[in-house]
Coordinates of N, CA, C and O in Angstrom, one line a residue:
M254 N 53.9 209.1 51.8 CA 54.3 207.9 51.1 C 53.9 206.7 52.0 O 54.1 206.7 53.2
K255 N 53.4 205.7 51.4 CA 53.0 204.5 52.2 C 54.3 203.8 52.7 O 55.3 203.7 52.0
E256 N 54.2 203.3 54.0 CA 55.3 202.5 54.5 C 54.8 201.1 54.7 O 53.6 200.8 54.8
F257 N 55.8 200.2 54.8 CA 55.5 198.8 54.9 C 56.1 198.1 56.1 O 57.2 198.5 56.5
K258 N 55.4 197.2 56.7 CA 55.9 196.3 57.7 C 56.6 195.2 56.9 O 56.0 194.5 56.1
V259 N 57.9 195.0 57.2 CA 58.7 194.0 56.4 C 59.4 193.0 57.3 O 60.1 193.3 58.3
A260 N 59.1 191.7 57.0 CA 59.7 190.6 57.7 C 60.8 190.0 56.8 O 60.5 189.8 55.7
V261 N 61.9 189.8 57.4 CA 63.0 189.2 56.7 C 63.4 187.9 57.3 O 63.9 187.9 58.5
V262 N 63.0 186.8 56.7 CA 63.3 185.5 57.2 C 64.7 185.1 56.8 O 65.1 185.2 55.6
G263 N 65.5 184.6 57.8 CA 66.9 184.4 57.5 C 67.7 185.6 57.6 O 68.7 185.8 56.9
A264 N 67.3 186.5 58.5 CA 67.9 187.8 58.6 C 69.4 187.8 59.0 O 70.1 188.7 58.6
T265 N 69.9 186.7 59.6 CA 71.3 186.7 60.0 C 72.2 186.1 59.0 O 73.4 186.1 59.1
G266 N 71.6 185.5 57.9 CA 72.4 184.9 56.9 C 72.7 185.9 55.8 O 72.4 187.1 55.8
L267 N 73.4 185.4 54.8 CA 73.9 186.2 53.6 C 72.7 186.8 52.9 O 72.7 188.0 52.6
G268 N 71.7 186.0 52.5 CA 70.6 186.6 51.8 C 69.8 187.6 52.6 O 69.4 188.7 52.1
G269 N 69.6 187.3 53.9 CA 68.8 188.2 54.7 C 69.6 189.5 54.9 O 69.0 190.6 54.9
G270 N 70.9 189.4 55.2 CA 71.7 190.6 55.3 C 71.8 191.4 54.1 O 71.7 192.7 54.2
T271 N 71.8 190.8 52.9 CA 71.8 191.5 51.7 C 70.4 192.2 51.5 O 70.4 193.4 51.1
M272 N 69.3 191.6 51.8 CA 68.0 192.2 51.7 C 67.9 193.4 52.7 O 67.4 194.5 52.3
I273 N 68.3 193.2 53.9 CA 68.3 194.3 54.9 C 69.1 195.5 54.4 O 68.7 196.7 54.5
G274 N 70.3 195.2 53.9 CA 71.2 196.3 53.3 C 70.6 197.0 52.1 O 70.6 198.2 52.0
A275 N 69.9 196.2 51.3 CA 69.2 196.8 50.1 C 68.1 197.7 50.5 O 67.9 198.8 50.0
L276 N 67.3 197.2 51.5 CA 66.2 198.0 52.0 C 66.7 199.4 52.5 O 66.1 200.4 52.3
E277 N 67.8 199.3 53.3 CA 68.4 200.5 53.8 C 69.0 201.4 52.8 O 68.7 202.6 52.7
S278 N 69.8 200.9 51.9 CA 70.5 201.7 50.9 C 69.5 202.3 49.9 O 69.8 203.4 49.4
M279 N 68.4 201.6 49.6 CA 67.4 202.1 48.6 C 66.4 203.1 49.3 O 65.6 203.7 48.6
G280 N 66.5 203.2 50.6 CA 65.5 204.1 51.3 C 64.1 203.5 51.2 O 63.2 204.3 51.2
F281 N 64.0 202.2 51.1 CA 62.7 201.6 51.0 C 61.8 202.0 52.3 O 62.3 202.0 53.4
P282 N 60.6 202.4 52.1 CA 59.7 202.9 53.2 C 59.3 201.8 54.1 O 58.2 201.2 54.0
V283 N 60.1 201.5 55.1 CA 59.9 200.5 56.1 C 59.4 201.1 57.4 O 60.0 202.0 58.0
S284 N 58.1 200.7 57.8 CA 57.6 201.3 59.1 C 58.1 200.4 60.2 O 58.2 200.9 61.3
N285 N 58.2 199.1 60.0 CA 58.6 198.2 61.0 C 59.4 197.0 60.4 O 58.8 196.3 59.6
L286 N 60.6 196.8 60.8 CA 61.4 195.7 60.4 C 61.3 194.6 61.4 O 61.4 194.8 62.6
I287 N 61.0 193.4 60.8 CA 60.8 192.2 61.7 C 61.9 191.2 61.2 O 61.6 190.4 60.2
P288 N 63.1 191.1 61.8 CA 64.0 190.1 61.4 C 63.8 188.8 62.0 O 63.5 188.8 63.2
L289 N 63.8 187.7 61.3 CA 63.5 186.4 61.8 C 64.6 185.5 61.4 O 65.3 185.7 60.4
A290 N 64.9 184.4 62.2 CA 65.9 183.4 61.8 C 65.6 182.1 62.4 O 64.6 181.9 63.2
S291 N 66.4 181.1 62.1 CA 66.2 179.8 62.7 C 66.6 179.8 64.2 O 67.2 180.7 64.6
P292 N 66.1 178.8 64.9 CA 66.5 178.7 66.3 C 68.0 178.8 66.5 O 68.5 179.3 67.5
R293 N 68.8 178.3 65.6 CA 70.3 178.3 65.7 C 70.8 179.7 65.7 O 71.8 180.0 66.4
S294 N 70.1 180.6 65.1 CA 70.6 182.0 65.0 C 69.9 183.0 65.9 O 70.2 184.2 66.0
A295 N 68.9 182.4 66.7 CA 68.1 183.3 67.6 C 69.1 184.0 68.6 O 70.0 183.4 69.1
G296 N 68.8 185.3 68.8 CA 69.6 186.0 69.8 C 70.6 186.9 69.1 O 71.2 187.8 69.8
K297 N 71.0 186.6 67.9 CA 71.9 187.4 67.2 C 71.3 188.8 66.9 O 70.1 189.0 67.0
T298 N 72.2 189.7 66.6 CA 71.7 191.1 66.3 C 72.0 191.5 64.9 O 73.0 191.2 64.4
V299 N 71.0 192.2 64.3 CA 71.2 192.8 63.0 C 71.0 194.3 63.2 O 70.2 194.7 64.1
N300 N 71.5 195.1 62.3 CA 71.4 196.6 62.4 C 70.6 197.1 61.1 O 70.8 196.6 60.0
F301 N 69.7 198.0 61.4 CA 68.9 198.6 60.3 C 68.7 200.1 60.7 O 68.1 200.4 61.7
R302 N 69.2 201.0 59.8 CA 69.0 202.4 60.0 C 69.6 202.8 61.4 O 68.9 203.6 62.1
G303 N 70.7 202.3 61.7 CA 71.4 202.6 62.9 C 70.8 202.0 64.2 O 71.3 202.4 65.3
Q304 N 69.8 201.2 64.1 CA 69.2 200.6 65.2 C 69.5 199.1 65.3 O 69.3 198.4 64.3
P305 N 69.9 198.6 66.4 CA 70.1 197.1 66.6 C 68.7 196.4 66.8 O 67.8 196.9 67.5
Y306 N 68.6 195.3 66.2 CA 67.4 194.4 66.3 C 67.9 193.0 66.8 O 68.7 192.4 66.1
V307 N 67.4 192.6 67.9 CA 67.7 191.2 68.3 C 66.8 190.3 67.6 O 65.5 190.5 67.5
V308 N 67.3 189.3 67.0 CA 66.6 188.4 66.0 C 66.0 187.2 66.8 O 66.7 186.4 67.4
P309 N 64.7 187.1 66.8 CA 64.1 185.9 67.4 C 64.0 184.8 66.4 O 64.1 184.9 65.2
A310 N 63.8 183.6 66.9 CA 63.6 182.4 66.1 C 62.2 182.3 65.6 O 61.3 182.8 66.3
V311 N 62.0 181.8 64.4 CA 60.7 181.6 63.9 C 60.5 180.1 63.7 O 61.4 179.4 63.1
S312 N 59.4 179.6 64.2 CA 59.2 178.1 64.1 C 58.4 177.9 62.8 O 57.8 178.8 62.2
K313 N 58.3 176.7 62.4 CA 57.5 176.3 61.2 C 56.1 176.7 61.4 O 55.5 177.3 60.5
E314 N 55.6 176.5 62.6 CA 54.2 176.8 62.8 C 53.9 178.3 62.8 O 52.9 178.8 62.3
A315 N 54.8 179.1 63.4 CA 54.7 180.5 63.4 C 54.8 181.1 62.0 O 54.0 182.0 61.6
F316 N 55.7 180.6 61.2 CA 55.8 181.0 59.8 C 54.6 180.7 59.0 O 54.1 181.5 58.2
E317 N 54.0 179.5 59.2 CA 52.8 179.1 58.5 C 51.6 180.0 58.9 O 50.8 180.4 58.0
A318 N 51.6 180.4 60.2 CA 50.5 181.3 60.6 C 50.7 182.7 60.0 O 49.7 183.3 59.6
L319 N 51.9 183.1 59.9 CA 52.1 184.4 59.2 C 51.7 184.4 57.8 O 51.0 185.3 57.3
L320 N 52.0 183.3 57.0 CA 51.6 183.2 55.6 C 50.1 183.1 55.5 O 49.5 183.7 54.7
S321 N 49.5 182.3 56.4 CA 48.1 182.1 56.4 C 47.3 183.4 56.6 O 46.2 183.6 55.9
K322 N 47.8 184.3 57.4 CA 47.1 185.6 57.6 C 47.0 186.4 56.2 O 46.2 187.2 56.0
S323 N 48.0 186.1 55.3 CA 48.0 186.7 54.0 C 47.3 185.9 53.0 O 47.3 186.3 51.8
G324 N 46.6 184.8 53.4 CA 45.9 184.0 52.4 C 46.8 183.0 51.7 O 46.3 182.4 50.7
V325 N 48.0 182.8 52.2 CA 48.9 181.8 51.5 C 48.7 180.5 52.3 O 48.9 180.4 53.5
G326 N 48.4 179.5 51.5 CA 48.2 178.1 52.1 C 49.0 177.1 51.4 O 49.8 177.4 50.5
P327 N 48.8 175.8 51.8 CA 49.6 174.7 51.2 C 49.5 174.6 49.7 O 50.5 174.1 49.1
D328 N 48.4 175.0 49.1 CA 48.2 174.9 47.7 C 48.6 176.1 46.9 O 48.3 176.2 45.7
T329 N 49.1 177.1 47.6 CA 49.4 178.4 46.9 C 50.8 178.4 46.4 O 51.7 177.9 47.0
T330 N 50.9 178.9 45.2 CA 52.3 179.0 44.6 C 52.7 180.4 44.8 O 52.1 181.4 44.5
V331 N 53.9 180.6 45.4 CA 54.5 181.9 45.7 C 55.7 182.0 44.8 O 56.6 181.2 44.9
V332 N 55.8 183.1 44.1 CA 57.0 183.3 43.2 C 57.6 184.6 43.6 O 57.0 185.6 43.7
L333 N 58.9 184.5 44.0 CA 59.7 185.7 44.3 C 60.7 186.0 43.2 O 61.4 185.0 42.8
Y334 N 60.7 187.2 42.8 CA 61.7 187.5 41.7 C 62.5 188.7 42.2 O 62.0 189.6 42.7
G335 N 63.8 188.7 41.9 CA 64.6 189.8 42.2 C 65.9 189.7 41.5 O 66.4 188.6 41.4
D336 N 66.5 190.8 41.1 CA 67.9 190.8 40.6 C 68.4 192.2 41.0 O 67.7 193.0 41.6
T337 N 69.6 192.5 40.5 CA 70.2 193.8 40.9 C 69.4 195.0 40.4 O 69.6 196.1 40.9
N338 N 68.6 194.8 39.4 CA 67.9 195.9 38.8 C 66.4 196.0 39.3 O 65.8 197.0 39.2
N339 N 65.9 194.9 39.9 CA 64.5 194.8 40.2 C 64.2 194.0 41.4 O 63.3 193.3 41.5
W340 N 65.0 194.2 42.5 CA 64.9 193.4 43.7 C 63.5 193.6 44.4 O 63.0 192.8 45.0
F341 N 62.9 194.8 44.2 CA 61.7 195.1 44.8 C 60.5 194.4 44.2 O 59.4 194.4 44.8
A342 N 60.7 193.7 43.1 CA 59.6 192.9 42.5 C 59.1 191.8 43.4 O 58.0 191.3 43.2
A343 N 59.8 191.4 44.5 CA 59.4 190.3 45.3 C 58.3 190.7 46.3 O 57.7 189.9 46.9
W344 N 58.1 192.0 46.5 CA 57.0 192.4 47.5 C 55.7 192.6 46.8 O 55.2 192.8 46.0

């Protein structure tokens, strides 16, 4: 089965924590979890599959670079969709 490198921006907040919990409970094939947060939350820890992850801060520039690598630019429209039945539609 193919595994995915997954970055969760806002990992220390409610939405990020919910996403990390969903990835774990659904057994989503994650090869590498990259939790990210604002500078205010940098250094906090989140747990995924029994492993603690120290959350680094992501800057605006670093996030833009990450998106740019995937071909997402200032004129790109990105639509994320998810609900309790279809949360995985966002990837």
